[in-house]
Coordinates of C-alpha atoms in Angstrom, one line a residue:
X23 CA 0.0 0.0 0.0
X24 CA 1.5 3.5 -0.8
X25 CA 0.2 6.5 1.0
X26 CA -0.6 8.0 -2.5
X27 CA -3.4 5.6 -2.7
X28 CA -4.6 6.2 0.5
X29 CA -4.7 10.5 0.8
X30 CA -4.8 11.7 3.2
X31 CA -3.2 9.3 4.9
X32 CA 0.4 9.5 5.0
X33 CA 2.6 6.3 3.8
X34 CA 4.2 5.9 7.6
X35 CA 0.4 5.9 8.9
X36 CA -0.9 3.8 5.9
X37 CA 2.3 1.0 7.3
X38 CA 1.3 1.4 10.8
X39 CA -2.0 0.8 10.3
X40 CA -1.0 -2.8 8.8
X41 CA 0.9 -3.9 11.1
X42 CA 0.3 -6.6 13.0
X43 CA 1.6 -5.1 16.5
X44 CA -1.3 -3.2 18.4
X45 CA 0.6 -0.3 19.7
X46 CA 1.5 0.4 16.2
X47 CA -1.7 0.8 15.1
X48 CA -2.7 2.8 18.0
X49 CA 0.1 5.0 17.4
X50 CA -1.7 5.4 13.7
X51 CA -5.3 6.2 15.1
X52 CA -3.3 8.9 17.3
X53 CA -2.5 10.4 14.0
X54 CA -5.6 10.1 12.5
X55 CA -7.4 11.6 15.1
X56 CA -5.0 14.5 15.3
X57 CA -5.9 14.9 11.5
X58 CA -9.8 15.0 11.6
X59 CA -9.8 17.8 14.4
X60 CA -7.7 20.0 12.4
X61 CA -10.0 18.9 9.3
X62 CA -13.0 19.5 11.5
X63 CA -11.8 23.1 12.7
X64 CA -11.1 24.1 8.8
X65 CA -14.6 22.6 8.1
X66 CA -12.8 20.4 5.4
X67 CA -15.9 18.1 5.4
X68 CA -14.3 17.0 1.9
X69 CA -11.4 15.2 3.7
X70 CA -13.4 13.8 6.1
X71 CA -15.8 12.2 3.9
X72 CA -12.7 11.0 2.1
X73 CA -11.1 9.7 5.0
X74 CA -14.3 7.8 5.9
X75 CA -14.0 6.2 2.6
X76 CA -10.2 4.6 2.7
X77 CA -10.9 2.9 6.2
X78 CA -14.5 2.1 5.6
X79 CA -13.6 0.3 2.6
X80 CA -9.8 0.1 1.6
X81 CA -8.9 -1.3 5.4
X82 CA -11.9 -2.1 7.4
X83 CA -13.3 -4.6 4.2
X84 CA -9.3 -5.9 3.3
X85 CA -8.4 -9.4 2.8
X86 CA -5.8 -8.9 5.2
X87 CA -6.8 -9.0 8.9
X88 CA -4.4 -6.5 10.4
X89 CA -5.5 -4.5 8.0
X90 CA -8.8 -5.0 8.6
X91 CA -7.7 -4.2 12.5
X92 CA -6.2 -1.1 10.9
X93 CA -9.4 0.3 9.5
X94 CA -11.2 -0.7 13.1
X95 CA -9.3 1.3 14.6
X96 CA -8.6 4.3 12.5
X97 CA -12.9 4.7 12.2
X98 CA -13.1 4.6 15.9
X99 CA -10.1 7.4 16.1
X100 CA -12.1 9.6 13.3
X101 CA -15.3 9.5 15.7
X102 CA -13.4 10.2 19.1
X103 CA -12.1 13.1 16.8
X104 CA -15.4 14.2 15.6
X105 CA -16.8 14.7 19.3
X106 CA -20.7 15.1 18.5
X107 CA -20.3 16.1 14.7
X108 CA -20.1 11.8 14.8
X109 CA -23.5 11.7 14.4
X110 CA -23.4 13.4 10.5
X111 CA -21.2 10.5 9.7
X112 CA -23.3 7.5 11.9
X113 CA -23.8 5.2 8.5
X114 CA -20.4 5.8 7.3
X115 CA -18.7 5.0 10.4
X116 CA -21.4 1.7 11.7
X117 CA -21.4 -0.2 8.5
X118 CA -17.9 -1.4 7.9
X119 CA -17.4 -2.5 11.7
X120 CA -20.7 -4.1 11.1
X121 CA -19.6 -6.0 8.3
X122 CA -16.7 -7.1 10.7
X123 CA -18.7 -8.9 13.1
X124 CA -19.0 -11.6 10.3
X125 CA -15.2 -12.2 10.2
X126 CA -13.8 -15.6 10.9
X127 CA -10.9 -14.4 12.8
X128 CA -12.1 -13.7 16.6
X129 CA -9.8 -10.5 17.4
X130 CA -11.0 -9.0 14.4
X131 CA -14.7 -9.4 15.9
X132 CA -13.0 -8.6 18.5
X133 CA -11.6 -5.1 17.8
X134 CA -14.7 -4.5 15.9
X135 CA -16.6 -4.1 19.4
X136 CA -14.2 -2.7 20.8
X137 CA -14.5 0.2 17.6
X138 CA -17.8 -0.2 17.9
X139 CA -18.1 0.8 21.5
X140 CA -16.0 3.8 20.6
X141 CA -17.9 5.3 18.0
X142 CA -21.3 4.4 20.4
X143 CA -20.0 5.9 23.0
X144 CA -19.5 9.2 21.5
X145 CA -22.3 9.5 18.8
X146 CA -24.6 8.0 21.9
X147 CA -28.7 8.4 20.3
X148 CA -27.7 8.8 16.7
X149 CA -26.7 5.2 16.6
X150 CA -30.4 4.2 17.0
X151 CA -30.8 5.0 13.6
X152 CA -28.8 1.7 12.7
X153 CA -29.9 -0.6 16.3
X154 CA -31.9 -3.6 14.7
X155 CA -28.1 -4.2 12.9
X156 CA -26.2 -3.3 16.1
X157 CA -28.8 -5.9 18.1
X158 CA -29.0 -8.6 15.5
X159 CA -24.8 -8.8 16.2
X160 CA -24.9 -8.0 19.6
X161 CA -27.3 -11.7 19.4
X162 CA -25.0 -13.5 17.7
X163 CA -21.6 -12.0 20.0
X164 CA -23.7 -13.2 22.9
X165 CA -23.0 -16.6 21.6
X166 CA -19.8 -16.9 20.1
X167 CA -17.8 -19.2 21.0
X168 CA -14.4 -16.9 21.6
X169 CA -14.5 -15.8 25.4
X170 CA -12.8 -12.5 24.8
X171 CA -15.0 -11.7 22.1
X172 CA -17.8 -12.1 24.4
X173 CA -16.0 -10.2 27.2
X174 CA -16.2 -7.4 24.4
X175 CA -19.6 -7.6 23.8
X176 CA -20.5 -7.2 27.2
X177 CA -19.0 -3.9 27.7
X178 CA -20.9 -3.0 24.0
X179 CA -24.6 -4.7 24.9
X180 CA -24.5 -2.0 28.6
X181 CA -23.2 1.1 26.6
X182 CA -26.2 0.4 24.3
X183 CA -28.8 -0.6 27.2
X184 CA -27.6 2.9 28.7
X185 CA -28.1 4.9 25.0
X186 CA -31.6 3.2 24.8
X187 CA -32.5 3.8 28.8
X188 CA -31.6 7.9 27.7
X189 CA -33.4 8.0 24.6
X190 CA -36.5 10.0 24.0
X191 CA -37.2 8.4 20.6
X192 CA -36.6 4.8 20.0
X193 CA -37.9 2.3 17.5
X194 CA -39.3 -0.7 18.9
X195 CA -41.9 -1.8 16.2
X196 CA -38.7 -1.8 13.8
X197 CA -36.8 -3.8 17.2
X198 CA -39.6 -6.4 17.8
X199 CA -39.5 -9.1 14.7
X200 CA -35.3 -9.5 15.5
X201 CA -36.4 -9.7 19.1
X202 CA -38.9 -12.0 18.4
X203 CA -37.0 -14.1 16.3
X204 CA -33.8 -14.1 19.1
X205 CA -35.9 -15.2 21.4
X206 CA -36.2 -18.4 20.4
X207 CA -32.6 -19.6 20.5
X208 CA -31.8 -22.3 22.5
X209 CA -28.0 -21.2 23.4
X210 CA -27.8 -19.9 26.9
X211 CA -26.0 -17.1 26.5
X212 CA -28.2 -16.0 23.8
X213 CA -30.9 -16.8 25.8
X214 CA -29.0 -14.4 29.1
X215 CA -28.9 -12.0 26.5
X216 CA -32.8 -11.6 25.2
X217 CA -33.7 -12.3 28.4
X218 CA -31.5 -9.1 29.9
X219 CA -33.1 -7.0 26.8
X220 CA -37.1 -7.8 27.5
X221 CA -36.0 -6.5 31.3
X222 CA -34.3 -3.4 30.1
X223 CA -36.8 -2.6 27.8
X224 CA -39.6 -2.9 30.0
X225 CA -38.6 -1.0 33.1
X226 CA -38.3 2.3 30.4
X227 CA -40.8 4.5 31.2
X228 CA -41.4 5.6 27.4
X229 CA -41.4 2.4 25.9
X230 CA -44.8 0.1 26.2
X231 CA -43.5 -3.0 25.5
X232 CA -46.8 -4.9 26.8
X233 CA -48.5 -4.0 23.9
X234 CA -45.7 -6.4 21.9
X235 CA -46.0 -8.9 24.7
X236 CA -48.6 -11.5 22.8
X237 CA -45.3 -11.8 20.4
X238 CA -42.7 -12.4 22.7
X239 CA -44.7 -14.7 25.9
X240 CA -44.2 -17.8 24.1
X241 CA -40.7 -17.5 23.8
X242 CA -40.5 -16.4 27.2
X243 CA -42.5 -19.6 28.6
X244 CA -39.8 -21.5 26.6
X245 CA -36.8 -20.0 28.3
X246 CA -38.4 -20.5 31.2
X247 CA -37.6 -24.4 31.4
X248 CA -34.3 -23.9 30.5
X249 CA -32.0 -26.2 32.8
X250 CA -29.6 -23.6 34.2
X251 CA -31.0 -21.6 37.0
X252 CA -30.1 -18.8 36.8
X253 CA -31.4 -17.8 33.5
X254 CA -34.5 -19.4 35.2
X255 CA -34.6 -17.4 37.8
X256 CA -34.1 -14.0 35.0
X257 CA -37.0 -15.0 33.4
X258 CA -39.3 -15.5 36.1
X259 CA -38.5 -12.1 37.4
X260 CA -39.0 -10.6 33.6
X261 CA -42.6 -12.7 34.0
X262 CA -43.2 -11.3 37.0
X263 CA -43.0 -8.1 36.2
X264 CA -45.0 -7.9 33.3
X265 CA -47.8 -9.5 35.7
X266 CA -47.8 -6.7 37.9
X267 CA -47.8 -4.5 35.3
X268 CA -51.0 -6.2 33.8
X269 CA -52.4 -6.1 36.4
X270 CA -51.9 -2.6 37.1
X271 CA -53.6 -1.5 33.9
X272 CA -55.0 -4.4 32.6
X273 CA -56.8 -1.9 29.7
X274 CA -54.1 -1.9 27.5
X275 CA -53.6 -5.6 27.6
X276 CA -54.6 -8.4 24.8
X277 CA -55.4 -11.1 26.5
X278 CA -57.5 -12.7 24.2
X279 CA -54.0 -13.1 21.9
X280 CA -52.1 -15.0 24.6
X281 CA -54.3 -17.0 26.9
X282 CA -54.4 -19.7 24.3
X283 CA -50.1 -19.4 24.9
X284 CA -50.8 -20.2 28.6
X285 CA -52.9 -22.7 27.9
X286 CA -50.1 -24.6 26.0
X287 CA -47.9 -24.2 28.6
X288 CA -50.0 -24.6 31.8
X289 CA -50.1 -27.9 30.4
X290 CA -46.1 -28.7 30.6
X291 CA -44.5 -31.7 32.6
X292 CA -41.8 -28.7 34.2
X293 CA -43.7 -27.6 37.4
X294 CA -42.2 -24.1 37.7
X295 CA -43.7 -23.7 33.7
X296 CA -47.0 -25.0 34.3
X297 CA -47.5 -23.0 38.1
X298 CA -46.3 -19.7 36.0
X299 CA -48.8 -20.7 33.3
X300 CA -51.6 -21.4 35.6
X301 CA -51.0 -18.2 37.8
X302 CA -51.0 -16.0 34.3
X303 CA -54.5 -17.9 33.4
X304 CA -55.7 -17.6 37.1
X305 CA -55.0 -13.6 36.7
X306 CA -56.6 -13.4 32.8
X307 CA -60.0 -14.5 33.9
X308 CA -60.0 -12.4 36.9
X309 CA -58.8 -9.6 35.2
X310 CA -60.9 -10.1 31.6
X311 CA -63.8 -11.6 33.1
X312 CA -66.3 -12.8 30.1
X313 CA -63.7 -12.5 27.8
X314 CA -62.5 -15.4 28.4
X315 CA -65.7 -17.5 27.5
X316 CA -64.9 -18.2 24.1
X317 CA -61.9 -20.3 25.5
X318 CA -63.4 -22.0 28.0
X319 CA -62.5 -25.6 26.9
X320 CA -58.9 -24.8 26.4
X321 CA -58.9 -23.3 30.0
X322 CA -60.8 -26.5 31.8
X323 CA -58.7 -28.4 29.7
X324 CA -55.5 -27.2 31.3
X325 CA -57.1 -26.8 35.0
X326 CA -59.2 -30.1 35.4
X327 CA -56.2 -32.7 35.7
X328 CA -54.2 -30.4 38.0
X329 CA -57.1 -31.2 40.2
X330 CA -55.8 -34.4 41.0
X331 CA -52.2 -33.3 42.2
X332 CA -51.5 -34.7 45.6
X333 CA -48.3 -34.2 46.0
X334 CA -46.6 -31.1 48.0
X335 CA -44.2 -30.3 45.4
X336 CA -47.6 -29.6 43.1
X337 CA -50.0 -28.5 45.8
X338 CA -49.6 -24.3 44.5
X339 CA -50.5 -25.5 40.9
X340 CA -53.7 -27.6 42.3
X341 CA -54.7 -24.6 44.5
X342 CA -54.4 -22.0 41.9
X343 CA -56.0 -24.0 40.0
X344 CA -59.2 -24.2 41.8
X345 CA -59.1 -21.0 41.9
X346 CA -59.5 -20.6 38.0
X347 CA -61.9 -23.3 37.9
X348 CA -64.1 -21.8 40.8
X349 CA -64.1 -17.9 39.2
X350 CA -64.5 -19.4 35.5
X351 CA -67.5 -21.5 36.6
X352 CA -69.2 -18.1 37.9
X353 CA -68.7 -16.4 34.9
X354 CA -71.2 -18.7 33.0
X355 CA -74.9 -16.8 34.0
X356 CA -79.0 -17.4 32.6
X357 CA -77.7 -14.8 30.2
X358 CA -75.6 -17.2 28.4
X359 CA -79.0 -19.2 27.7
X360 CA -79.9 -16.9 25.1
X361 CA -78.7 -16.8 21.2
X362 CA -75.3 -14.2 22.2
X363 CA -74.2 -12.4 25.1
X364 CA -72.9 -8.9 24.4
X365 CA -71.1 -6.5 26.2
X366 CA -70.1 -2.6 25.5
X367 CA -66.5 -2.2 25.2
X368 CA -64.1 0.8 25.3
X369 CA -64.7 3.1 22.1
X370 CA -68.6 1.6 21.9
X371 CA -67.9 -1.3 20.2
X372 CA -70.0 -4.3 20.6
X373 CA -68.3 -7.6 21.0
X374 CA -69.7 -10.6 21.2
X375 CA -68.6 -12.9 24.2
X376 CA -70.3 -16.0 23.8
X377 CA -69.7 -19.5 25.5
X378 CA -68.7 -22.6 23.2
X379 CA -71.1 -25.3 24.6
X380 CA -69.9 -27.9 22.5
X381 CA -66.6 -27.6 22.9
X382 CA -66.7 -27.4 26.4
X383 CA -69.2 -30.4 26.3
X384 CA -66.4 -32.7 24.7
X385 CA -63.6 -31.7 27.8
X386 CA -66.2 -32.0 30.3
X387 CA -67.1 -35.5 29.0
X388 CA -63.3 -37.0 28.6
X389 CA -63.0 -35.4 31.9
X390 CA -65.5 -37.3 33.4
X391 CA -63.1 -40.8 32.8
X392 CA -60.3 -39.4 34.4
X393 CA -58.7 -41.9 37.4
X394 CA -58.9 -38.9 39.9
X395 CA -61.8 -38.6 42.1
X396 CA -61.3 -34.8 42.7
X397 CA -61.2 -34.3 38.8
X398 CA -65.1 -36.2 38.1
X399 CA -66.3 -34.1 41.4
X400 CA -65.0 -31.0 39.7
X401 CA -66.7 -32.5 35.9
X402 CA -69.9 -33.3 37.3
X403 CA -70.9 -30.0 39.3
X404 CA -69.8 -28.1 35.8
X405 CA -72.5 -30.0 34.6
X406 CA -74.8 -29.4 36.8
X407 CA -73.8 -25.7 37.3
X408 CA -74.3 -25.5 33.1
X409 CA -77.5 -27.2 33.9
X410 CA -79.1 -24.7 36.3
X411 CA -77.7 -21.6 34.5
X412 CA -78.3 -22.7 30.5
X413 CA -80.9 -25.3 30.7
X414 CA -82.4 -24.8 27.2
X415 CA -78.8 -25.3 25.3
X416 CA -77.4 -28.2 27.8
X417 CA -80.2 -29.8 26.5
X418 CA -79.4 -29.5 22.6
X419 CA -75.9 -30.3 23.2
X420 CA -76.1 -32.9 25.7

């Protein structure tokens, strides 16, 4: 390389940026970040731009890897440089380290978060503009299989949490299919790292991430039996949380999108999976009331054989529930005798909330040959209690 090829680099900065010994290159990135102020004082936006171009492309896309480590380097030097003016320069700067993160040799990755976290760190909120690529490889550095290049992704994945925690303005409609898709990895650092996102995320005060919540519980449920506790224990606290806050304002919530989700997993052989599941249900037809009717078999379908626990390590899931099964069973009235029951929702629309007998016939009636006593008890006063309250269509459908 010849420093003619490469203006306005000089040809001792273009070698030091090649070579393979760090302090070299540091020395390099010294230099270039000496030249960009005096560039930025003049207002030589030409040079700049210029500049951007040779490490963007000439070093941080080379063949060669120190090279590449070169160009790394130099981009993070022009933003230190740049102070706030960064942010005119965001895509110029992000997209070759990006491109980096691919790169098959791990102190490249490597140097790339580290550049990364550099230019971050000074252009802070107009990185935003590029986050679904800076998540989508902060989820794949979670995982990789180089410790140190995890150790650098670390410090990266907080300086980001801390530029999203600030922002007034931040784009998660454009955030939620990555997050969505992420969140079904079955690697456990991946799964720390979703995990530690939903948390973050939620608990900022301008983001309403339960509106997005129907996309992201299943995937939740499933890291929720993963075998190492502590992520466990992570995502029982990120459940948690989005309980109370359901229940704080449950008007904002869709529950009709993601009780059939709990159903699935109240019915799960992991015990801390189906008590979460059957809590979350217990919770839903409290809190939604008749809305629930339409999935009434689903729901006795999970509660009825809990019924028959008898064990201590099961005795919250059989209490909670005959808790659902007990406020479910009074949300069946006479009204639901007639052809539809409908109710006035917010913005006065009508929506009808309207029991499926025969569905609900069919659970009740493989039910009633279950082997637990307490689970025919529980069968046979639904029949009764459908008897007294909707005489006229028990009758047609039984």
């Amino acid at each position: 390389m010849s420093g003619k090829d490469h203006a306005p680099l000089s040809s001792a900065c273009v070698r030091a940026l090649n070579d393979k010994i760090y302090e070299k290159r540091k020395a390099a990135a010294q230099e270039i970040e000496k030249m960009v102020k005096d560039f930025s004082a003049t207002k030589n936006t030409l040079q700049i731009t210029k500049l951007l171009k040779v490490l963007g492309q000439d070093f941080a896309l080379s063949q060669n890897p120190n090279t590449r480590k070169g160009g790394l380097i130099g981009l993070a030097a022009i933003a230190v440089a740049l102070g706030k003016e960064s942010s005119l320069y965001t895509g110029d700067l992000i997209h070759p380290i990006l491109a980096c993160f691919a790169d098959s040799d791990p102190l490249v990755r490597y140097y790339a978060c580290e550049s990364l976290y550099n230019v971050s760190k000074v252009a802070r909120g107009s990185v935003l503009v590029h986050f679904t690529d800076i998540f989508s490889v902060l989820s794949k550095l979670a995982a990789d299989p180089d410790q140190k290049v995890r150790s650098g992704s670390e410090h990266l994945d907080k300086l980001m949490k801390d530029i999203v925690t600030e922002s007034a303005s931040f784009d998660l409609v454009g955030l939620m299919p990555h997050l969505r898709k992420k969140i079904y990895s079955n690697n456990t650092f991946a799964r720390q790292f979703i995990i530690s996102w939903v948390s973050v995320l939620d608990a900022v005060p301008d983001i309403d991430l339960i509106v997005f919540l129907p996309e992201i519980l299943d995937g939740l449920f499933r890291i929720l039996e993963d075998p190492n506790k502590e992520i466990q224990k992570m995502c029982d606290t990120v459940l948690n949380e989005f309980l109370r806050s359901i229940k704080k304002d449950p008007s904002r919530v869709k529950f009709d999108e993601m009780i059939n989700i709990l159903i699935t997993h109240s019915q799960s052989p992991d015990e801390l999976l189906q008590f979460t599941a059957i809590t979350w249900i217990k919770e839903f037809v409290q809190l939604s009331g008749r809305k629930m009717l339409p999935f009434a078999s689903g729901i006795l379908t999970a509660v009825l054989p809990c019924l028959s626990y008898d064990t201590d390590s099961r005795r919250n899931i059989k209490e909670t529930a005959k808790a659902v099964n007990f406020t479910f069973m009074k949300l069946v009235t006479e009204g639901d005798d007639k052809d539809s029951f409908l109710v006035e929702v917010v913005g006065d629309v009508m929506e009808e909330e309207q029991l499926d007998l025969p569905s609900l016939v069919d659970v009740l009636t493989k039910h009633l040959h279950h082997t637990s006593v307490a689970t025919k008890v529980s069968v046979l006063r639904w029949i009764y209690h459908l008897y007294i309250k909707i005489p006229t269509k028990v009758q047609t459908s039984i």
